[in-house]
Tab-separated table of C-alpha atoms in Angstrom:
chain	number	residue	atom	x	y	z
A	13	MET	CA	-28.902	-130.546	-79.156
A	14	ALA	CA	-32.542	-129.778	-80.024
A	15	LYS	CA	-33.480	-131.242	-76.485
A	16	GLU	CA	-30.578	-128.929	-74.828
A	17	ALA	CA	-32.179	-125.991	-76.817
A	18	GLU	CA	-35.582	-126.722	-75.766
A	19	GLN	CA	-34.505	-127.101	-72.308
A	20	THR	CA	-32.798	-124.219	-72.163
A	21	GLN	CA	-35.571	-122.171	-73.715
A	22	GLN	CA	-37.960	-123.594	-71.131
A	23	GLU	CA	-35.069	-122.380	-68.378
A	24	THR	CA	-35.254	-118.543	-69.549
A	25	ASP	CA	-39.098	-118.382	-69.758
A	26	ASP	CA	-39.237	-119.777	-65.973
A	27	LEU	CA	-36.955	-117.167	-65.056
A	28	ILE	CA	-38.529	-114.655	-66.996
A	29	ALA	CA	-42.382	-115.926	-65.278
A	30	LEU	CA	-40.157	-115.463	-61.865
A	31	LEU	CA	-39.409	-111.753	-63.014
A	32	ASP	CA	-42.514	-110.611	-64.168
A	33	ALA	CA	-44.380	-112.149	-60.767
A	34	ALA	CA	-41.257	-110.488	-58.883
A	35	ASP	CA	-42.003	-107.150	-60.568
A	36	LYS	CA	-45.604	-107.365	-59.077
A	37	LEU	CA	-44.151	-107.477	-55.330
A	38	PRO	CA	-44.332	-104.257	-53.487
A	39	GLY	CA	-41.465	-101.874	-53.459
A	40	VAL	CA	-40.372	-103.598	-56.668
A	41	LYS	CA	-40.843	-100.590	-58.926
A	42	GLU	CA	-40.057	-97.635	-56.282
A	43	LEU	CA	-36.355	-99.750	-56.162
A	44	ARG	CA	-36.096	-99.719	-59.916
A	45	ALA	CA	-36.957	-95.923	-59.890
A	46	LEU	CA	-34.276	-94.964	-57.504
A	47	SER	CA	-32.106	-96.631	-59.450
A	48	TYR	CA	-32.627	-94.459	-62.333
A	49	GLU	CA	-32.607	-91.134	-60.056
A	50	LEU	CA	-29.071	-92.446	-58.577
A	51	LEU	CA	-28.115	-92.724	-62.431
A	52	GLY	CA	-28.897	-89.270	-63.200
A	53	ALA	CA	-31.231	-90.392	-65.904
A	54	ALA	CA	-32.390	-87.345	-67.771
A	55	PRO	CA	-33.743	-86.371	-71.147
A	56	GLY	CA	-30.796	-86.280	-73.732
A	57	THR	CA	-28.052	-88.900	-71.533
A	58	SER	CA	-27.325	-92.287	-72.566
A	59	ALA	CA	-27.341	-95.546	-70.426
A	60	VAL	CA	-26.646	-99.040	-70.788
A	61	ASP	CA	-28.595	-101.556	-68.831
A	62	VAL	CA	-26.645	-104.937	-68.641
A	63	GLY	CA	-28.116	-107.952	-67.778
A	64	CYS	CA	-31.607	-106.222	-69.126
A	65	GLY	CA	-33.813	-109.316	-69.440
A	66	ALA	CA	-36.862	-108.985	-70.682
A	67	GLY	CA	-36.419	-105.144	-70.983
A	68	CYS	CA	-38.515	-103.178	-68.539
A	69	ALA	CA	-36.120	-101.020	-67.315
A	70	VAL	CA	-34.907	-100.300	-70.830
A	71	ALA	CA	-38.441	-99.037	-71.695
A	72	GLU	CA	-38.757	-97.236	-68.765
A	73	LEU	CA	-35.437	-95.101	-69.313
A	74	ALA	CA	-36.417	-94.512	-72.608
A	75	GLU	CA	-39.726	-93.225	-71.241
A	76	ARG	CA	-37.566	-90.684	-69.020
A	77	GLY	CA	-35.992	-89.345	-72.700
A	78	VAL	CA	-32.872	-91.803	-72.195
A	79	LYS	CA	-31.312	-93.452	-75.113
A	80	ALA	CA	-31.113	-96.982	-73.591
A	81	VAL	CA	-29.351	-99.889	-74.842
A	82	GLY	CA	-30.351	-103.043	-73.208
A	83	VAL	CA	-27.609	-106.350	-73.445
A	84	ASP	CA	-28.148	-109.887	-72.367
A	85	PRO	CA	-26.286	-112.940	-73.111
A	86	ASP	CA	-29.655	-114.898	-73.574
A	87	GLU	CA	-30.853	-114.831	-77.163
A	88	ARG	CA	-34.036	-115.755	-75.638
A	89	MET	CA	-34.536	-113.043	-73.310
A	90	ILE	CA	-33.070	-110.553	-75.840
A	91	ALA	CA	-36.244	-112.243	-78.228
A	92	VAL	CA	-39.019	-111.700	-75.513
A	93	ALA	CA	-37.642	-108.632	-74.942
A	94	HIS	CA	-37.768	-107.103	-78.938
A	95	THR	CA	-41.391	-108.710	-78.404
A	96	ARG	CA	-42.575	-106.596	-75.676
A	97	TRP	CA	-40.637	-103.251	-76.361
A	98	PRO	CA	-40.251	-103.200	-80.298
A	99	LYS	CA	-39.069	-99.701	-80.340
A	100	ALA	CA	-36.352	-100.185	-77.761
A	101	ASP	CA	-32.926	-101.035	-78.677
A	102	PHE	CA	-31.429	-104.837	-77.516
A	103	ARG	CA	-28.592	-106.609	-78.455
A	104	ILE	CA	-27.002	-110.091	-77.413
A	105	ALA	CA	-24.343	-109.373	-75.467
A	106	GLY	CA	-22.518	-110.344	-71.815
A	107	ALA	CA	-21.116	-107.900	-69.288
A	108	TYR	CA	-17.564	-108.725	-70.210
A	109	GLU	CA	-17.994	-107.616	-73.573
A	110	LEU	CA	-20.548	-104.537	-74.242
A	111	PRO	CA	-21.219	-103.670	-77.751
A	112	LEU	CA	-20.551	-100.142	-77.465
A	113	VAL	CA	-17.351	-97.623	-77.903
A	114	ASP	CA	-15.471	-96.163	-75.216
A	115	SER	CA	-16.949	-93.333	-73.623
A	116	SER	CA	-20.231	-93.575	-75.335
A	117	ALA	CA	-22.520	-93.589	-72.283
A	118	HIS	CA	-23.450	-91.379	-69.501
A	119	GLY	CA	-24.961	-94.329	-66.831
A	120	TYR	CA	-24.147	-97.861	-66.401
A	121	ARG	CA	-27.028	-100.162	-64.921
A	122	ALA	CA	-26.908	-103.792	-63.613
A	123	ASP	CA	-29.679	-105.258	-61.509
A	124	LYS	CA	-29.271	-108.795	-60.072
A	125	VAL	CA	-26.491	-109.218	-62.429
A	126	PHE	CA	-22.979	-109.533	-60.481
A	127	HIS	CA	-23.832	-112.457	-58.426
A	128	GLU	CA	-23.868	-114.588	-61.854
A	129	LEU	CA	-20.254	-112.954	-62.563
A	130	VAL	CA	-17.037	-115.086	-61.995
A	131	GLU	CA	-15.122	-111.660	-62.554
A	132	PRO	CA	-17.030	-108.671	-61.403
A	133	GLU	CA	-13.753	-106.525	-61.900
A	134	ARG	CA	-13.525	-107.531	-65.438
A	135	ALA	CA	-16.981	-106.406	-65.785
A	136	LEU	CA	-16.478	-103.128	-63.994
A	137	ALA	CA	-13.377	-102.607	-66.217
A	138	GLU	CA	-15.867	-102.734	-69.404
A	139	ALA	CA	-18.015	-100.261	-67.313
A	140	ARG	CA	-15.129	-97.614	-67.044
A	141	ARG	CA	-14.399	-98.384	-71.144
A	142	VAL	CA	-17.948	-97.318	-71.956
A	143	LEU	CA	-18.844	-94.747	-69.515
A	144	VAL	CA	-18.003	-90.813	-70.256
A	145	PRO	CA	-15.749	-89.323	-67.875
A	146	GLY	CA	-18.195	-88.347	-64.785
A	147	GLY	CA	-20.838	-91.096	-66.171
A	148	ARG	CA	-22.744	-92.920	-62.909
A	149	ILE	CA	-22.753	-96.524	-62.313
A	150	VAL	CA	-25.644	-98.078	-60.360
A	151	LEU	CA	-25.423	-101.744	-59.028
A	152	VAL	CA	-28.623	-103.655	-57.489
A	153	GLY	CA	-28.661	-106.965	-55.818
A	154	GLN	CA	-29.734	-109.187	-52.817
A	155	ASP	CA	-26.853	-110.938	-50.611
A	156	TRP	CA	-27.785	-114.481	-51.474
A	157	ASP	CA	-26.777	-115.467	-48.181
A	158	THR	CA	-28.891	-113.056	-46.592
A	159	PHE	CA	-32.376	-114.213	-46.952
A	160	VAL	CA	-34.245	-114.179	-43.675
A	161	ILE	CA	-36.608	-116.723	-43.408
A	162	ASP	CA	-39.028	-117.779	-40.668
A	163	SER	CA	-39.308	-121.599	-40.105
A	164	ASP	CA	-40.172	-124.329	-37.317
A	165	ASP	CA	-36.607	-125.723	-38.320
A	166	PRO	CA	-33.899	-122.690	-38.471
A	167	ALA	CA	-30.699	-125.061	-38.896
A	168	LEU	CA	-32.575	-126.624	-41.908
A	169	THR	CA	-33.807	-123.321	-43.281
A	170	ARG	CA	-29.861	-122.015	-42.875
A	171	THR	CA	-28.687	-125.209	-44.924
A	172	ILE	CA	-31.274	-124.486	-47.495
A	173	VAL	CA	-30.152	-120.753	-47.948
A	174	HIS	CA	-26.653	-121.364	-47.876
A	175	ALA	CA	-26.755	-124.549	-50.405
A	176	ARG	CA	-28.569	-122.588	-52.754
A	177	ALA	CA	-26.233	-119.445	-52.379
A	178	ASP	CA	-23.441	-121.433	-53.094
A	179	MET	CA	-24.782	-122.613	-56.721
A	180	THR	CA	-24.301	-119.053	-57.669
A	181	ALA	CA	-21.062	-117.682	-58.911
A	182	GLY	CA	-20.547	-114.797	-56.600
A	183	PRO	CA	-23.097	-115.247	-53.828
A	184	ARG	CA	-21.835	-112.121	-51.357
A	185	ALA	CA	-21.218	-109.822	-54.745
A	186	ALA	CA	-23.626	-107.516	-53.225
A	187	ARG	CA	-22.114	-107.015	-49.793
A	188	ARG	CA	-18.946	-106.252	-52.218
A	189	TYR	CA	-20.092	-103.659	-54.136
A	190	ARG	CA	-18.534	-100.880	-52.550
A	191	ASN	CA	-15.048	-102.347	-52.638
A	192	LEU	CA	-15.427	-103.514	-55.590
A	193	LEU	CA	-16.118	-99.917	-57.219
A	194	LEU	CA	-13.641	-98.551	-55.167
A	195	ASP	CA	-10.856	-100.945	-56.268
A	196	ALA	CA	-12.088	-100.329	-59.784
A	197	GLY	CA	-11.150	-96.355	-59.716
A	198	PHE	CA	-15.050	-95.231	-59.033
A	199	GLY	CA	-15.562	-92.020	-56.724
A	200	GLU	CA	-18.402	-90.666	-54.649
A	201	VAL	CA	-19.458	-94.272	-53.751
A	202	THR	CA	-22.712	-94.403	-52.186
A	203	VAL	CA	-24.541	-97.794	-50.917
A	204	GLU	CA	-27.999	-98.231	-49.372
A	205	VAL	CA	-29.639	-101.447	-48.191
A	206	HIS	CA	-33.451	-101.496	-48.921
A	207	THR	CA	-35.031	-104.680	-46.983
A	208	GLY	CA	-38.463	-105.985	-48.360
A	209	VAL	CA	-40.838	-107.829	-46.107
A	210	PHE	CA	-42.620	-110.379	-47.658
A	211	ILE	CA	-45.789	-112.060	-46.239
A	212	GLY	CA	-47.787	-113.651	-48.808
A	213	ALA	CA	-48.470	-117.001	-51.173
A	214	ALA	CA	-46.756	-114.984	-53.986
A	215	MET	CA	-43.474	-115.610	-52.376
A	216	LEU	CA	-43.964	-119.795	-52.483
A	217	PRO	CA	-42.468	-119.853	-55.811
A	218	LEU	CA	-39.108	-118.399	-54.874
A	219	LEU	CA	-39.264	-120.460	-51.470
A	220	ALA	CA	-39.617	-123.722	-53.344
A	221	GLY	CA	-36.619	-122.889	-55.770
A	222	LEU	CA	-34.471	-122.021	-52.941
A	223	ALA	CA	-35.089	-125.461	-51.403
A	224	GLU	CA	-35.243	-127.422	-54.801
A	225	GLY	CA	-32.057	-125.623	-55.709
A	226	ALA	CA	-30.251	-127.025	-52.453
A	227	CYS	CA	-31.704	-130.208	-53.061
A	228	SER	CA	-30.119	-130.653	-56.003
A	229	THR	CA	-26.534	-129.917	-54.521
A	230	GLY	CA	-27.494	-133.145	-52.166
A	231	ALA	CA	-27.009	-130.417	-49.182
A	232	VAL	CA	-30.682	-131.494	-48.345
A	233	THR	CA	-32.631	-135.013	-48.942
A	234	ARG	CA	-35.656	-135.328	-51.053
A	235	GLU	CA	-37.769	-135.638	-47.608
A	236	GLN	CA	-36.348	-132.389	-46.050
A	237	THR	CA	-37.310	-130.317	-49.293
A	238	ASP	CA	-40.738	-131.412	-49.786
A	239	ALA	CA	-40.935	-131.082	-45.596
A	240	TRP	CA	-39.660	-127.839	-45.504
A	241	THR	CA	-41.731	-126.313	-48.550
A	242	ALA	CA	-44.952	-128.004	-47.040
A	243	GLU	CA	-44.591	-126.171	-43.846
A	244	GLN	CA	-44.044	-122.955	-46.111
A	245	ARG	CA	-47.343	-123.496	-47.951
A	246	ALA	CA	-49.038	-123.912	-44.827
A	247	ARG	CA	-47.597	-121.099	-43.317
A	248	ALA	CA	-49.041	-118.906	-46.241
A	249	GLU	CA	-52.347	-120.317	-45.846
A	250	VAL	CA	-53.271	-119.222	-42.613
A	251	ASN	CA	-50.816	-115.816	-43.254
A	252	ARG	CA	-47.782	-116.834	-41.289
A	253	LEU	CA	-45.215	-116.766	-43.875
A	254	PHE	CA	-42.384	-114.659	-43.314
A	255	MET	CA	-39.392	-113.437	-45.316
A	256	ALA	CA	-37.050	-110.354	-45.445
A	257	LEU	CA	-34.935	-109.588	-48.347
A	258	PRO	CA	-32.154	-106.747	-48.051
A	259	MET	CA	-31.385	-105.470	-51.874
A	260	PHE	CA	-28.260	-103.785	-52.244
A	261	VAL	CA	-28.116	-100.314	-53.869
A	262	ALA	CA	-24.449	-99.138	-54.910
A	263	ALA	CA	-23.546	-95.879	-57.065
A	264	GLY	CA	-20.538	-94.530	-58.065
A	265	THR	CA	-18.961	-92.096	-60.843
A	266	ALA	CA	-16.271	-92.836	-63.143
A	267	PRO	CA	-13.366	-90.898	-63.227
A	268	ARG	CA	-13.295	-87.130	-64.821
C-alpha cells in the first residue's frame, strides 16, 4: 500500500511539473484569460474551477475579485495548491459531486478535464445544479486525436497519437463540447478553436509521453518508440520540430 501511495504521489508530481512547463508555452496564459472573460468573471461573482490542479486559475480568478473555489479529486494536487496559494479555497472533490449547494455559483470552469470523464453528461448535470440561473459555464480542452506532428514516419505518428488518445476516458470530448452543452440544457452556446504551434525543445517531454503511452498499450514496439522519440529530439536540435495543437473553448449559459 505504501509503495502504491508513493507511486501515485510521484505521478501527481510529474503531472504538476508537466502542467507548470505547459504554462510557460506561448498563448497559454492568454487562453486562460479568455476563459475568464467568457465566464463573466467580475468582482463580487463566484465561480468553481473543476479539476483545478495546482490552483493557478483559482488564484487568478481571486485576483479579479471573484470568490473562487477550486476542486480536484487528487489529494496530493490539492495539498500542492494549498501550499502555493494558502489564502485560496481548495477542496477535494470530483466533477460528479461538487461540494457546493444548489444555485450557488455564477460560473463553472473546467480546463482539460472532460476528456478524463466517463460520464460527461453527469458532470454537466452537476454543473446545472450548482450554477445560478443565467450562470456561465466554460469548458477548455484538446481533442486527443488531433495532435498534428511532423515526422518522417506519418503512419507511425498516426498510430502513436491514436493509441495514446485511446488511453483516456473521453479522447474526443472537446469536439463534443457544443452538443454536450446543448443536450444538458445550456443556451447561448459558443465554441472557439485556438491552435497553438510549437517548434521548440520544450515540447519533447509531451511528445515522449505520447510515444511511451502508445508503447505501454502494445500499439508500438519499444524499438519504434525509441526511434520516433529520437527523431523528434533530433528535429528539435536543428530547429525542425513541429507540433500544432487545437484547443477548444466552449461556453454556455444556464437556463434562467
